[in-house]
XYZ file of C-alpha atoms in Angstrom:
778
model
C 95.533 -53.151 182.856
C 92.953 -51.613 185.179
C 90.388 -49.283 183.578
C 91.686 -45.710 183.492
C 90.460 -43.007 185.841
C 90.456 -40.367 183.120
C 89.645 -41.624 179.645
C 90.638 -38.344 178.025
C 94.184 -38.793 179.277
C 94.390 -42.564 178.707
C 92.736 -43.384 175.380
C 94.815 -46.538 174.892
C 92.831 -48.237 177.623
C 89.783 -48.325 175.331
C 91.044 -48.149 171.763
C 93.633 -50.568 170.450
C 96.729 -49.425 168.500
C 95.915 -51.936 165.747
C 94.438 -50.138 163.763
C 74.363 -22.932 153.316
C 71.516 -20.506 152.933
C 69.005 -22.605 154.772
C 65.838 -23.815 153.213
C 63.205 -25.211 155.488
C 60.969 -28.153 154.784
C 58.422 -26.680 152.426
C 55.087 -28.216 151.532
C 54.102 -29.747 148.319
C 51.916 -28.691 145.483
C 48.153 -28.640 145.448
C 45.714 -30.150 143.006
C 43.889 -27.097 141.705
C 43.257 -26.222 138.086
C 46.223 -24.685 136.344
C 46.162 -21.621 134.132
C 48.130 -22.134 130.944
C 49.486 -19.393 128.703
C 52.195 -19.387 126.128
C 54.575 -19.854 127.967
C 52.656 -22.161 130.332
C 52.140 -20.763 133.817
C 50.422 -22.875 136.419
C 49.739 -23.667 140.004
C 51.639 -26.711 141.114
C 50.028 -30.013 140.269
C 50.228 -33.499 141.702
C 48.975 -35.204 138.588
C 52.420 -36.333 137.543
C 55.373 -38.013 139.111
C 57.539 -37.664 136.047
C 61.040 -38.882 136.821
C 63.623 -36.163 136.975
C 66.514 -36.713 134.577
C 69.630 -38.024 136.265
C 71.983 -36.379 133.796
C 74.561 -33.969 135.144
C 73.150 -30.431 135.142
C 74.017 -28.071 132.358
C 74.913 -24.490 133.156
C 73.385 -22.365 130.419
C 74.674 -18.789 130.448
C 74.408 -17.383 126.986
C 73.879 -13.828 128.223
C 75.457 -13.405 131.640
C 74.601 -10.409 133.725
C 77.021 -7.549 133.965
C 78.675 -6.914 137.304
C 75.952 -5.961 139.770
C 76.074 -4.184 143.110
C 78.918 -4.701 145.524
C 78.649 -8.303 146.685
C 78.044 -8.897 150.375
C 78.348 -12.247 152.058
C 75.255 -12.978 154.111
C 73.904 -16.335 154.976
C 70.159 -16.057 155.042
C 69.541 -17.806 158.292
C 67.017 -18.207 161.023
C 69.803 -18.306 163.603
C 70.786 -15.141 165.395
C 71.144 -15.694 169.131
C 71.200 -18.619 171.507
C 72.102 -17.193 174.908
C 68.893 -18.287 176.599
C 69.104 -21.969 175.742
C 72.714 -22.501 174.696
C 74.089 -25.953 175.374
C 77.226 -25.445 177.501
C 78.702 -28.767 176.441
C 78.959 -27.522 172.861
C 81.476 -24.844 173.833
C 83.286 -26.705 176.588
C 87.030 -26.191 176.639
C 88.980 -29.352 175.998
C 92.595 -30.012 176.905
C 95.164 -30.095 174.085
C 96.000 -33.520 172.628
C 99.444 -34.635 171.642
C 99.315 -38.312 170.659
C 97.978 -39.547 167.332
C 95.428 -41.796 168.998
C 94.274 -38.948 171.216
C 93.848 -36.700 168.186
C 91.814 -39.473 166.563
C 89.582 -39.590 169.617
C 89.021 -35.846 169.383
C 88.067 -36.197 165.724
C 85.645 -38.989 166.586
C 84.120 -36.867 169.338
C 83.538 -34.033 166.860
C 81.765 -36.446 164.518
C 79.548 -37.570 167.399
C 78.750 -33.952 168.265
C 77.870 -33.240 164.627
C 75.100 -35.868 164.697
C 73.670 -34.586 167.977
C 75.496 -36.442 170.776
C 76.618 -34.367 173.775
C 80.344 -34.126 174.479
C 80.622 -35.977 177.761
C 77.205 -37.266 178.721
C 74.568 -39.695 177.472
C 71.437 -38.857 175.521
C 68.029 -39.578 177.032
C 67.655 -42.424 174.533
C 70.947 -43.987 175.640
C 69.918 -43.777 179.282
C 66.578 -45.383 178.476
C 68.377 -48.133 176.552
C 70.534 -48.916 179.636
C 73.785 -48.759 177.686
C 75.739 -48.586 180.956
C 75.014 -50.007 184.381
C 75.454 -46.659 186.137
C 75.156 -43.065 184.983
C 78.441 -41.214 185.320
C 81.787 -42.692 186.226
C 84.421 -44.539 184.274
C 82.134 -47.044 182.547
C 80.162 -44.188 180.970
C 83.357 -42.395 179.920
C 84.639 -45.543 178.255
C 81.270 -46.177 176.612
C 81.304 -42.692 175.063
C 84.767 -43.319 173.577
C 83.605 -46.661 172.173
C 80.356 -45.222 170.817
C 82.172 -42.341 169.125
C 84.695 -44.736 167.597
C 82.038 -47.028 166.107
C 80.085 -44.051 164.772
C 83.161 -42.453 163.199
C 84.293 -45.756 161.722
C 81.043 -46.203 159.794
C 80.867 -42.538 158.808
C 84.306 -42.895 157.231
C 82.830 -45.373 154.727
C 79.040 -45.238 154.562
C 78.938 -47.602 151.588
C 79.581 -50.685 153.723
C 77.674 -52.527 156.412
C 79.675 -52.237 159.611
C 79.449 -55.557 161.451
C 79.779 -56.071 165.169
C 83.034 -57.941 164.519
C 84.478 -55.005 162.602
C 83.500 -52.697 165.443
C 85.415 -54.902 167.889
C 88.628 -54.992 165.869
C 90.221 -51.824 167.247
C 88.794 -51.900 170.774
C 90.300 -53.730 173.705
C 88.716 -57.120 174.422
C 87.708 -56.250 177.980
C 85.355 -53.617 176.571
C 83.349 -56.113 174.509
C 80.203 -55.449 176.543
C 80.495 -51.718 175.853
C 80.970 -52.461 172.152
C 77.798 -54.569 172.137
C 75.823 -51.871 173.950
C 77.070 -49.065 171.694
C 76.710 -51.077 168.485
C 73.151 -52.151 169.318
C 72.143 -48.613 170.238
C 73.657 -47.003 167.132
C 72.182 -49.675 164.855
C 68.674 -49.629 166.302
C 68.475 -45.826 166.443
C 69.695 -45.378 162.879
C 73.069 -43.754 163.499
C 74.984 -46.421 161.559
C 74.197 -48.838 158.724
C 71.367 -46.771 157.287
C 70.679 -45.402 153.860
C 70.779 -46.490 150.246
C 74.202 -48.009 149.584
C 73.800 -51.428 147.892
C 75.513 -53.254 150.770
C 73.295 -51.526 153.312
C 70.095 -52.109 151.340
C 70.893 -55.800 150.902
C 71.603 -56.293 154.615
C 68.353 -54.534 155.540
C 66.176 -56.888 153.481
C 65.979 -59.178 156.502
C 65.609 -58.659 160.236
C 68.967 -57.788 161.754
C 68.364 -60.091 164.729
C 66.287 -62.721 162.931
C 63.120 -61.930 164.910
C 59.781 -61.388 163.151
C 57.774 -58.656 164.805
C 54.450 -56.841 164.695
C 52.451 -55.286 161.853
C 52.696 -51.505 161.482
C 50.420 -49.179 159.494
C 52.252 -45.992 158.477
C 50.165 -42.952 157.570
C 52.039 -40.793 155.079
C 54.832 -41.500 152.585
C 56.873 -38.382 153.287
C 60.506 -38.550 154.380
C 59.711 -39.571 157.956
C 57.300 -42.310 156.876
C 59.637 -43.749 154.241
C 62.653 -43.724 156.553
C 60.691 -45.322 159.394
C 59.333 -48.000 157.052
C 62.776 -49.016 155.803
C 64.150 -49.133 159.319
C 61.174 -51.110 160.652
C 61.494 -53.688 157.872
C 65.133 -54.234 158.825
C 63.981 -54.777 162.419
C 61.598 -57.560 161.405
C 58.342 -55.582 161.318
C 55.780 -55.946 158.544
C 54.734 -52.523 157.278
C 52.190 -50.948 154.969
C 52.202 -47.248 154.020
C 49.019 -45.301 153.252
C 49.521 -42.158 151.172
C 46.767 -39.767 150.114
C 48.679 -38.447 147.115
C 49.560 -40.373 143.998
C 53.297 -40.146 144.718
C 55.698 -40.397 147.670
C 57.649 -37.550 149.222
C 55.067 -35.420 150.987
C 56.476 -31.905 151.229
C 59.521 -32.914 149.185
C 58.454 -32.552 145.565
C 60.629 -32.117 142.492
C 58.801 -30.938 139.379
C 60.173 -31.602 135.913
C 59.923 -28.387 133.879
C 60.641 -28.186 130.170
C 60.071 -26.188 126.994
C 61.910 -24.698 124.017
C 64.693 -27.235 124.273
C 65.488 -26.609 127.947
C 64.681 -28.818 130.909
C 65.125 -28.436 134.677
C 64.239 -30.095 137.948
C 62.501 -27.641 140.300
C 62.264 -28.389 144.015
C 58.869 -26.981 144.902
C 59.072 -28.248 148.467
C 62.109 -28.878 150.655
C 65.128 -27.902 148.616
C 68.277 -27.123 150.626
C 70.306 -29.399 152.880
C 70.652 -27.008 155.807
C 74.097 -27.902 157.113
C 75.949 -30.916 155.773
C 77.941 -31.925 158.880
C 76.203 -34.906 160.432
C 73.225 -34.537 158.114
C 71.767 -37.974 157.239
C 70.755 -36.630 153.827
C 74.406 -35.888 153.214
C 75.096 -39.559 153.937
C 72.469 -40.550 151.367
C 74.068 -38.217 148.818
C 77.469 -39.879 149.375
C 75.970 -43.346 149.055
C 74.195 -42.411 145.815
C 77.241 -40.653 144.386
C 75.426 -37.318 144.156
C 77.634 -34.209 144.071
C 76.730 -31.400 146.461
C 76.551 -27.769 145.373
C 77.381 -25.324 148.152
C 74.941 -22.417 148.283
C 77.175 -19.380 147.997
C 76.730 -16.709 150.663
C 76.913 -13.733 148.309
C 73.488 -12.099 148.045
C 73.203 -8.652 146.425
C 70.063 -6.583 147.181
C 68.133 -4.286 144.846
C 65.809 -1.351 145.493
C 62.286 -1.174 144.017
C 63.632 0.924 141.117
C 66.204 -1.767 140.318
C 69.218 0.100 141.641
C 71.673 -1.647 143.916
C 71.381 -0.958 147.614
C 74.100 1.358 148.918
C 76.760 -0.861 150.466
C 77.297 1.361 153.525
C 73.583 1.611 154.265
C 73.193 -2.124 153.731
C 75.990 -2.896 156.192
C 74.737 -0.423 158.782
C 71.167 -1.765 158.775
C 72.313 -5.366 158.955
C 74.367 -4.523 162.055
C 71.435 -2.597 163.543
C 69.046 -5.467 162.871
C 71.298 -7.914 164.692
C 71.624 -5.477 167.599
C 67.847 -5.284 167.834
C 67.714 -9.053 168.079
C 70.409 -8.981 170.757
C 68.382 -6.504 172.801
C 65.275 -8.647 172.451
C 67.313 -11.613 173.634
C 68.393 -9.794 176.795
C 64.836 -8.647 177.417
C 63.345 -12.115 177.086
C 66.041 -13.572 179.306
C 65.165 -11.258 182.159
C 61.416 -11.599 181.528
C 61.503 -15.389 181.632
C 63.631 -15.385 184.788
C 61.200 -13.070 186.576
C 57.849 -14.107 185.087
C 57.946 -17.645 183.755
C 54.792 -17.517 181.640
C 55.197 -14.164 179.870
C 55.447 -14.210 176.088
C 54.878 -11.554 173.443
C 55.187 -11.492 169.650
C 58.767 -11.231 168.437
C 57.627 -8.614 165.933
C 56.159 -6.404 168.689
C 59.367 -6.513 170.709
C 61.536 -5.714 167.693
C 59.328 -2.794 166.669
C 59.442 -1.399 170.208
C 63.234 -1.423 170.269
C 63.406 -0.070 166.713
C 61.279 2.877 167.760
C 63.197 3.555 170.984
C 66.609 3.400 169.323
C 65.409 5.176 166.158
C 66.643 2.482 163.795
C 65.868 2.649 160.058
C 63.992 5.908 160.006
C 64.554 6.940 156.393
C 62.957 5.198 153.417
C 65.851 3.045 152.201
C 66.819 1.977 155.717
C 63.202 1.068 156.451
C 62.985 -1.094 153.313
C 66.244 -2.828 154.236
C 65.021 -3.557 157.749
C 61.782 -4.945 156.344
C 63.787 -7.168 154.020
C 65.546 -8.698 157.029
C 62.192 -9.165 158.736
C 60.859 -10.874 155.600
C 63.871 -13.179 155.673
C 63.055 -14.056 159.275
C 59.446 -14.744 158.288
C 60.689 -17.017 155.517
C 62.931 -18.947 157.893
C 59.999 -19.551 160.234
C 57.123 -19.744 157.717
C 55.331 -17.237 159.904
C 54.390 -13.614 160.342
C 56.519 -11.777 162.895
C 53.315 -11.090 164.799
C 52.854 -14.832 165.385
C 56.368 -15.782 166.519
C 57.163 -16.383 170.186
C 59.707 -13.868 171.430
C 60.734 -16.316 174.153
C 61.311 -19.477 172.135
C 61.216 -18.782 168.389
C 64.847 -19.910 167.996
C 64.888 -22.691 170.622
C 66.475 -25.116 168.131
C 69.576 -22.979 167.489
C 71.973 -24.971 169.709
C 71.349 -28.094 167.644
C 71.909 -26.566 164.210
C 73.718 -28.809 161.731
C 77.103 -27.353 160.924
C 78.806 -27.052 157.578
C 77.748 -25.761 154.197
C 74.185 -25.464 153.004
C 73.839 -27.389 149.765
C 71.659 -28.180 146.767
C 71.317 -31.688 145.360
C 71.672 -31.821 141.544
C 68.468 -33.101 140.001
C 66.389 -32.301 143.072
C 65.565 -34.007 146.347
C 63.048 -36.324 144.716
C 66.059 -38.476 143.887
C 66.215 -39.273 147.602
C 62.480 -39.914 147.730
C 62.412 -42.302 144.774
C 65.276 -44.341 146.214
C 63.768 -44.458 149.708
C 60.362 -45.521 148.378
C 61.753 -48.345 146.263
C 60.306 -51.793 147.104
C 58.146 -50.478 149.963
C 54.435 -51.479 150.102
C 52.850 -48.060 149.510
C 49.135 -47.683 148.797
C 48.581 -44.397 146.960
C 45.330 -42.465 146.842
C 44.456 -43.666 150.363
C 43.440 -40.576 152.326
C 43.139 -41.595 155.972
C 39.930 -40.564 157.695
C 40.198 -42.372 161.018
C 42.713 -44.053 163.312
C 41.188 -46.258 166.014
C 43.365 -47.784 168.678
C 43.047 -49.939 171.779
C 44.547 -52.836 173.693
C 44.015 -55.166 170.729
C 45.874 -52.992 168.185
C 44.966 -50.329 165.611
C 42.509 -49.979 162.772
C 43.151 -47.336 160.135
C 40.340 -46.380 157.748
C 41.261 -44.930 154.366
C 39.344 -44.762 151.106
C 36.638 -47.143 152.290
C 39.177 -49.763 153.388
C 40.230 -50.957 156.820
C 43.892 -51.592 157.569
C 44.674 -53.455 160.782
C 47.932 -53.607 162.675
C 49.546 -53.886 166.068
C 50.794 -50.293 165.875
C 50.392 -47.212 163.690
C 52.786 -44.396 162.850
C 51.150 -41.073 161.974
C 53.449 -38.797 159.943
C 50.962 -36.248 158.592
C 51.988 -32.558 158.757
C 51.006 -30.439 161.737
C 48.613 -28.513 159.488
C 46.562 -31.675 158.937
C 46.432 -32.358 162.680
C 45.359 -28.764 163.321
C 42.610 -29.089 160.732
C 41.276 -32.231 162.410
C 41.227 -34.083 159.103
C 41.899 -37.396 160.847
C 39.576 -38.717 163.534
C 41.305 -40.439 166.434
C 39.264 -42.927 168.467
C 39.604 -42.547 171.374
C 40.412 -38.847 171.119
C 44.005 -37.770 171.508
C 44.966 -36.830 175.079
C 44.198 -33.205 175.921
C 47.903 -32.582 176.468
C 48.640 -33.494 172.855
C 45.633 -31.606 171.474
C 46.772 -28.476 173.326
C 50.296 -28.794 171.899
C 48.868 -29.177 168.385
C 46.965 -25.933 168.816
C 49.829 -24.017 170.441
C 52.546 -24.807 167.898
C 52.547 -22.693 164.779
C 52.317 -23.958 161.221
C 52.877 -21.259 158.645
C 53.240 -20.630 154.952
C 55.933 -20.194 152.318
C 55.203 -20.119 148.605
C 57.347 -20.187 145.483
C 57.265 -19.192 141.861
C 59.523 -21.462 139.805
C 60.429 -20.113 136.360
C 62.309 -21.884 133.596
C 63.904 -19.552 131.052
C 65.470 -20.187 127.680
C 68.828 -18.930 129.013
C 70.432 -17.669 132.208
C 70.281 -13.876 132.099
C 71.112 -13.245 135.780
C 74.647 -14.693 135.714
C 76.287 -17.764 137.144
C 78.388 -16.234 139.935
C 75.630 -16.032 142.552
C 72.997 -18.391 143.955
C 70.766 -15.756 145.550
C 69.779 -12.113 145.174
C 67.156 -10.025 146.933
C 64.582 -7.345 146.193
C 63.216 -4.621 148.477
C 59.676 -3.237 148.479
C 58.155 0.025 149.742
C 55.004 -1.628 151.163
C 55.831 -3.148 154.598
C 52.788 -5.435 154.410
C 54.190 -6.968 151.196
C 57.831 -7.123 152.258
C 57.894 -10.890 151.747
C 56.610 -10.813 148.148
C 59.403 -12.075 145.858
C 61.940 -10.696 148.342
C 64.490 -13.440 147.590
C 65.457 -15.274 144.399
C 67.276 -18.612 144.232
C 69.233 -19.556 141.145
C 69.162 -23.307 140.481
C 71.010 -23.204 137.159
C 74.024 -24.993 138.575
C 72.019 -27.979 139.870
C 68.658 -28.221 138.110
C 69.876 -29.037 134.609
C 68.603 -25.772 133.109
C 68.217 -22.003 133.644
C 65.813 -22.109 136.606
C 64.995 -19.207 138.911
C 62.771 -19.487 141.994
C 61.166 -16.498 143.747
C 60.093 -16.851 147.378
C 56.944 -15.426 148.927
C 56.927 -15.196 152.735
C 54.958 -13.674 155.586
C 51.642 -11.939 154.945
C 52.442 -11.826 151.230
C 52.423 -15.642 151.102
C 48.809 -15.670 152.298
C 47.704 -13.020 149.802
C 49.646 -14.786 147.068
C 47.211 -17.705 147.169
C 44.343 -15.361 146.283
C 46.155 -14.121 143.165
C 46.052 -15.848 139.788
C 49.303 -17.518 138.727
C 49.356 -15.378 135.603
C 49.271 -12.182 137.656
C 51.898 -13.541 140.054
C 54.353 -14.294 137.243
C 53.760 -10.870 135.722
C 54.673 -9.237 139.024
C 57.859 -11.310 139.274
C 58.862 -10.416 135.721
C 58.290 -6.721 136.407
C 60.729 -6.953 139.324
C 63.332 -8.818 137.290
C 63.075 -6.396 134.363
C 63.391 -3.482 136.746
C 66.663 -4.945 137.983
C 68.233 -6.145 134.734
C 66.894 -3.917 131.927
C 68.824 -0.839 133.153
C 71.954 -2.979 132.760
C 71.070 -3.690 129.151
C 70.068 -7.269 129.905
C 66.889 -8.569 128.310
C 64.620 -10.611 130.587
C 62.614 -12.993 128.405
C 59.284 -14.540 129.277
C 59.737 -17.918 130.966
C 59.145 -21.016 128.870
C 57.297 -22.465 131.864
C 56.321 -21.200 135.324
C 54.760 -22.879 138.346
C 53.166 -21.233 141.405
C 52.757 -23.162 144.638
C 49.650 -23.100 146.845
C 50.704 -24.851 150.048
C 48.059 -23.285 152.239
C 45.264 -24.744 150.104
C 46.872 -28.189 149.865
C 44.599 -30.555 151.805
C 47.540 -32.836 152.560
C 49.534 -30.093 154.319
C 47.509 -26.898 154.946
C 50.773 -24.998 155.188
C 54.522 -25.319 154.905
C 56.384 -26.042 158.124
C 56.248 -25.512 161.864
C 57.405 -22.705 164.137
C 57.166 -21.778 167.814
C 54.127 -19.524 168.082
C 53.273 -17.185 170.948
C 52.519 -19.234 174.052
C 54.283 -22.283 172.700
C 57.782 -23.638 173.357
C 60.133 -26.380 172.253
C 58.436 -28.708 174.728
C 55.409 -28.840 172.440
C 57.504 -30.583 169.779
C 58.274 -33.286 172.344
C 54.608 -33.585 173.321
C 53.675 -33.974 169.671
C 56.217 -36.813 169.445
C 54.704 -38.765 172.353
C 52.942 -42.017 171.524
C 49.358 -42.640 172.664
C 47.322 -45.697 173.587
C 50.096 -47.352 175.610
C 52.357 -47.649 172.589
C 49.746 -48.149 169.879
C 49.950 -44.891 167.867
C 53.255 -43.103 167.283
C 54.006 -39.736 165.650
C 56.817 -38.558 163.368
C 57.543 -35.611 161.091
C 59.448 -32.345 161.297
C 56.934 -30.907 163.796
C 57.795 -33.716 166.242
C 61.519 -32.927 166.242
C 62.494 -30.339 168.846
C 66.135 -30.244 167.740
C 65.604 -29.990 163.963
C 62.085 -28.709 163.224
C 61.152 -27.290 159.840
C 63.893 -29.221 158.034
C 64.114 -32.277 155.810
C 66.716 -33.900 158.032
C 64.449 -33.242 161.016
C 61.733 -35.301 159.328
C 64.270 -38.005 158.425
C 65.593 -38.279 161.983
C 62.093 -38.377 163.475
C 61.340 -41.456 161.376
C 64.455 -43.160 162.737
C 63.519 -42.142 166.270
C 60.043 -43.636 166.081
C 61.287 -46.879 164.526
C 63.524 -47.286 167.580
C 60.624 -46.441 169.904
C 58.389 -49.011 168.216
C 61.082 -51.657 168.536
C 61.393 -50.891 172.242
C 57.622 -51.190 172.760
C 57.444 -54.400 170.700
C 60.184 -55.954 172.815
C 58.453 -54.895 176.006
C 55.197 -56.421 174.796
C 56.980 -59.590 173.807
C 58.426 -59.924 177.309
C 55.018 -59.310 178.893
C 53.442 -61.892 176.586
C 56.221 -64.359 177.343
C 55.722 -63.875 181.081
C 51.965 -64.316 180.625
C 52.433 -67.536 178.668
C 54.813 -68.840 181.292
C 52.349 -67.907 184.034
C 49.510 -69.628 182.152
C 51.580 -72.785 181.726
C 52.483 -72.713 185.393
C 48.817 -72.293 186.320
C 47.810 -75.248 184.128
C 50.444 -77.395 185.819
C 49.144 -76.312 189.219
C 45.526 -77.146 188.344
C 46.490 -80.533 186.905
C 48.275 -81.432 190.120
C 45.413 -80.237 192.326
C 42.853 -82.263 190.385
C 44.908 -85.434 190.700
C 43.103 -85.903 194.057
C 39.678 -84.220 193.711
C 37.105 -84.101 196.497
C 34.397 -85.386 194.155
C 34.433 -87.125 190.759
C 31.471 -87.948 188.505
C 31.592 -88.625 184.796
C 33.859 -86.059 183.123
C 33.438 -83.743 186.103
C 35.713 -83.255 189.099
C 35.328 -80.880 192.048
C 37.608 -79.305 194.641
C 36.060 -77.873 197.831
C 37.194 -75.025 200.047
C 39.411 -76.739 202.631
C 38.586 -74.092 205.271
C 34.799 -74.505 205.232
C 32.264 -77.309 205.621
C 29.373 -75.031 204.700
C 27.420 -76.371 201.659
C 27.241 -72.775 200.449
C 31.013 -72.423 200.282
C 32.839 -72.219 196.952
C 33.837 -75.220 194.872
C 36.008 -75.346 191.743
C 34.817 -77.774 189.085
C 36.698 -79.114 186.111
C 35.155 -80.664 183.008
C 37.463 -82.752 180.827
C 36.530 -83.017 177.131
C 37.914 -85.703 174.815
C 37.827 -85.697 171.011
C 39.718 -86.603 167.864
C 39.788 -82.993 166.633
C 41.488 -81.595 169.726
C 45.133 -80.555 169.291
C 45.945 -82.444 172.509
C 44.359 -85.587 173.940
C 41.880 -83.567 176.014
C 40.633 -80.084 176.874
C 39.884 -78.904 180.417
C 37.452 -76.090 181.283
C 36.740 -74.721 184.733
C 33.944 -73.037 186.662
C 33.176 -71.680 190.138
C 30.049 -73.006 191.854
C 28.977 -73.898 195.412
C 29.639 -77.145 197.215
C 25.878 -77.828 197.231
C 25.647 -77.354 193.450
C 28.571 -79.739 192.930
C 26.776 -82.420 194.959
C 23.583 -81.837 192.955
C 25.475 -82.295 189.671
C 26.980 -85.557 190.958
C 23.509 -86.943 191.623
C 22.373 -86.391 188.004
C 22.559 -89.012 185.289
C 24.827 -88.287 182.341
C 27.213 -85.439 181.520
C 24.700 -83.955 179.056
C 22.173 -83.310 181.819
C 24.888 -81.940 184.055
C 26.060 -79.465 181.359
C 22.487 -78.289 180.734
C 21.901 -77.745 184.428
C 25.231 -75.998 184.818
C 24.338 -73.427 182.131
C 20.536 -73.247 182.525
C 20.019 -73.620 186.285
C 23.274 -72.379 187.779
C 24.143 -69.754 185.112
C 27.763 -70.826 185.041
C 29.973 -70.452 181.931
C 33.062 -72.632 181.769
C 36.408 -70.966 180.967
C 40.036 -71.898 180.436
C 42.444 -71.830 183.325
C 43.657 -68.310 182.503
C 40.100 -66.978 182.401
C 39.230 -67.736 186.036
C 38.014 -64.894 188.243
C 39.891 -63.415 191.185
C 37.593 -65.328 193.566
C 38.518 -68.581 191.833
C 42.215 -67.663 191.973
C 41.885 -67.103 195.717
C 40.183 -70.498 196.177
C 42.991 -72.179 194.206
C 45.554 -70.561 196.507
C 43.717 -71.824 199.594
C 43.440 -75.371 198.181
C 47.103 -75.352 197.135
C 48.215 -74.188 200.580
C 46.192 -76.939 202.289
C 47.589 -79.726 200.128
C 50.614 -81.611 201.428
C 53.793 -80.733 199.439
């Protein structure tokens, strides 16, 4: 049958009938002295990588809270509006399907969309990989159907290694080339056959195409570095990972907390899978058999005196807040259309509209509005005054769909599994990365690590601080992007109690404050009792309060949290005990992060994420991490996907280099053959020397090419030939001397000529060879 003209109406021509509340990537703990009381309260430490117990979590609730304020569903999200940069293909109307196979194709297309593929076009990476011979047209339409089918087939069972043969089983034979193109692309870019399932891990122990490739030095053992390392190993690369800390994970850190017979795993860094549809971390959870706990949307709010916020006022302010954001969206749209370079702080624009429309003028309304602003500052790890009005939410169209989830036992379970069997050198803080045409040299802890390529995965805060010296310096374009992008702060207070006093029917609750400058101080509480193994409560500190928090002692911080909790629960007759252990984070002072996660600051845009992702040194130094991912910044899965992306980029560069080297070797061999043939009939021969003269000149000052043939038992071949460019007169003088020894001395001492191999000849010598070759009879 001829290929169809409309794949959407003729799916049989390709396929055969045979057949939650988001949490951003937070930083890790800092090595500063802890303050211990009874119960122990401390800053976070990196002195221990105690394994987190794998037992199923226990839900302790010996004194549940009484019914609180009226429950309101509200997903605490960064996302509010996307009109400016919405992707039209995401909302494109599609014709109704009636056949079973057509419905299957629609399902497969939805799976492809969930992992970031557009509906009916190719990604930039697919275009660069030349998956089809021509952009647009029927071949591309068929390729998309095939690609979606292979992707969906593996996603239906992520515990197996999907082979090329399995991918071919349900696709018509005439589309074998499309299957090969799609399979290779999905495999090399980490869309299929990745993760921690035993079958996948076993298959990835060796190069998938049997080719051994270059050496790679990876700086940083966070999610992006670990993922890239595993993928590179499966591609045949040899890798080494340098990590400044004494553990892997970077900004993903799970702390084991215990005392008085209770134990819990506290995620002090990245903690929530922000959208499970298409999320690679969700794939890892399935492969490891980890249950997911959906973060429930219900989030009651409490006033400073502990009373519940009036439900009507709460609802009215939430609606007003979203309207303010809508008005800002319309303003920025018109501003950007008229004046391309204008940008102002998001906070300034919101305050202007709030004042004009007289929103939240009384005390309770003002506190509620500030709570929403604090939530926005938490989502972006930034003060409202620092956020770009134009582009702060540029990543909204790419948001992962589905529930937001916790992983029982903490995200370090991912980290430990990903780091297994990888060559990681801990305690190696990198000071310098030097790169050039001959490769890279990375200096860490007084040692030098050499490779063909390097992958730098350090957080944006480290790049901003200039902690690593790059030689030569990074391009100005990249340095400017590093300075423009924002890198802010979020802190936490994790508290383990002897029992759950706040109740087990909610995962979050909020607290309002009268001081606008401290609106982010302990404004939101996360309950981890259902997933951590014990009664664990985490208070968040965002915005300006997060900066001031690092100047406060941990003892004072915990006291302030307890005062808030007792103000909420004591009036209900619920006793709030002292925690058996508490930990305060200090991400801003952590020399391995200098902050929490990235955001689009004033004057920046999503393009800066792409610039940060660009390699330098003609494919010598690559960059990964959440701040290099325009689609998914400030998330754990964004870091994960950036590692996959750079592994694919390094493979592409390695292949390109291999082709160049192969061409060079072939050219060198061809040149050697040419020289051997030319010297079969030299113009002059004496001893081990031979000479070829310029056929177009009889002048004794014209150029001559000499060859010296060396013989010896230790040579890998029977002889070695070296060449030099001299004059015809000098060649005659050499022929009149006695002995090759005298000739060699004269060549070096009198004529100043250094002999080279055939591939080391100068352009002038190459030109002479061309003239001699052209004059010789064929």
